[in-house]
GROMACS .gro file of C-alpha atoms in nm:
model
  102
    1MET     CA    1  -0.027  13.470   5.376
    2LYS     CA    2  -0.279  13.235   5.433
    3LEU     CA    3  -0.312  13.196   4.991
    4GLY     CA    4   0.053  13.136   5.017
    5ILE     CA    5   0.024  12.870   5.282
    6LYS     CA    6  -0.266  12.671   5.122
    7LYS     CA    7  -0.062  12.699   4.781
    8VAL     CA    8   0.307  12.542   4.934
    9PHE     CA    9   0.020  12.288   5.144
   10TYR     CA   10  -0.140  12.167   4.762
   11LYS     CA   11   0.197  12.201   4.584
   12SER     CA   12   0.366  11.936   4.862
   13LEU     CA   13   0.085  11.700   4.855
   14CYS     CA   14   0.077  11.678   4.474
   15ILE     CA   15   0.418  11.594   4.485
   16SER     CA   16   0.368  11.329   4.774
   17PHE     CA   17   0.073  11.154   4.586
   18SER     CA   18   0.280  11.164   4.254
   19LEU     CA   19   0.607  10.981   4.434
   20PHE     CA   20   0.336  10.752   4.575
   21ILE     CA   21   0.213  10.627   4.224
   22ALA     CA   22   0.516  10.622   4.052
   23HIS     CA   23   0.672  10.403   4.289
   24THR     CA   24   0.390  10.167   4.295
   25GLY     CA   25   0.431  10.176   3.908
   26TYR     CA   26   0.775  10.038   3.908
   27ALA     CA   27   0.659   9.669   4.092
   28LYS     CA   28   0.895   9.396   3.997
   29GLU     CA   29   0.762   9.155   3.657
   30CYS     CA   30   0.823   8.853   3.483
   31ASP     CA   31   0.888   8.913   3.122
   32ASP     CA   32   0.735   8.778   2.831
   33ARG     CA   33   1.028   8.504   2.762
   34SER     CA   34   1.051   8.418   3.149
   35ALA     CA   35   0.699   8.363   3.187
   36MET     CA   36   0.645   8.156   2.855
   37ALA     CA   37   0.958   7.930   2.995
   38ALA     CA   38   0.821   7.908   3.340
   39ALA     CA   39   0.473   7.783   3.208
   40MET     CA   40   0.668   7.548   2.944
   41ASP     CA   41   0.824   7.392   3.251
   42ALA     CA   42   0.533   7.336   3.436
   43SER     CA   43   0.335   7.201   3.153
   44SER     CA   44   0.558   6.922   3.095
   45SER     CA   45   0.603   6.821   3.452
   46ILE     CA   46   0.221   6.749   3.422
   47MET     CA   47   0.168   6.656   3.075
   48GLU     CA   48   0.353   6.392   2.883
   49GLY     CA   49   0.388   6.435   2.511
   50SER     CA   50   0.556   6.710   2.333
   51SER     CA   51   0.468   7.088   2.294
   52PHE     CA   52   0.326   7.166   1.896
   53GLN     CA   53   0.302   7.489   1.926
   54ARG     CA   54   0.501   7.811   2.053
   55PRO     CA   55   0.321   7.901   2.401
   56ARG     CA   56   0.155   8.246   2.395
   57VAL     CA   57   0.104   8.542   2.669
   58LEU     CA   58  -0.250   8.578   2.619
   59LYS     CA   59  -0.300   8.888   2.898
   60ARG     CA   60  -0.145   9.106   3.152
   61HIS     CA   61  -0.309   9.172   3.443
   62HIS     CA   62  -0.202   9.547   3.487
   63PRO     CA   63  -0.228   9.600   3.868
   64SER     CA   64  -0.119   9.270   3.967
   65LYS     CA   65   0.168   9.260   3.689
   66ARG     CA   66   0.049   8.847   3.659
   67LYS     CA   67   0.044   8.712   3.312
   68GLU     CA   68  -0.162   8.447   3.167
   69VAL     CA   69   0.013   8.216   2.947
   70ALA     CA   70  -0.114   7.957   2.723
   71THR     CA   71   0.062   7.642   2.640
   72TYR     CA   72   0.022   7.361   2.345
   73PHE     CA   73   0.084   7.004   2.389
   74GLU     CA   74   0.031   6.705   2.202
   75SER     CA   75  -0.029   6.355   2.422
   76SER     CA   76  -0.147   6.020   2.265
   77ASP     CA   77  -0.273   6.190   1.971
   78LEU     CA   78  -0.488   6.429   2.134
   79TYR     CA   79  -0.414   6.788   2.140
   80TYR     CA   80  -0.431   6.998   2.490
   81THR     CA   81  -0.427   7.356   2.567
   82LEU     CA   82  -0.289   7.427   2.904
   83PHE     CA   83  -0.338   7.769   3.091
   84TRP     CA   84  -0.136   7.919   3.341
   85ILE     CA   85  -0.111   8.235   3.571
   86VAL     CA   86   0.265   8.357   3.606
   87SER     CA   87   0.335   8.579   3.907
   88ASP     CA   88   0.573   8.877   3.898
   89ASP     CA   89   0.853   8.612   4.056
   90CYS     CA   90   0.796   8.351   3.747
   91GLU     CA   91   0.631   8.094   3.922
   92ALA     CA   92   0.341   7.961   3.718
   93GLY     CA   93  -0.002   7.835   3.879
   94PHE     CA   94  -0.249   7.602   3.702
   95ILE     CA   95  -0.567   7.753   3.571
   96LYS     CA   96  -0.731   7.487   3.340
   97ARG     CA   97  -0.658   7.270   3.047
   98THR     CA   98  -0.901   7.184   2.752
   99LYS     CA   99  -1.050   6.877   2.685
  100GLY     CA  100  -0.814   6.690   2.429
  101LYS     CA  101  -0.911   6.759   2.036
  102HIS     CA  102  -0.807   6.539   1.754
   0.00000   0.00000   0.00000
């Protein structure tokens, strides 16, 4: 009798734990195209000039599902790379900008 109760307890514990893990895995995420568009909009608001290369998603942070995006701009004969962190609701936050190169 005791063995049956332990078995039911462990089975219910495993099921509830797996449901908890499965629920956290389906968090909202900004898709790549939207992340690149958000980074481009943010880049064009702080940089004058034009984009000379398509933006690129460099990495995806697994727990938070944020994405790191690089945008490439040309301004006054110098080329810049701007790095952005894009949140799950597609809002871009500035990380850094490289020095202008010829």
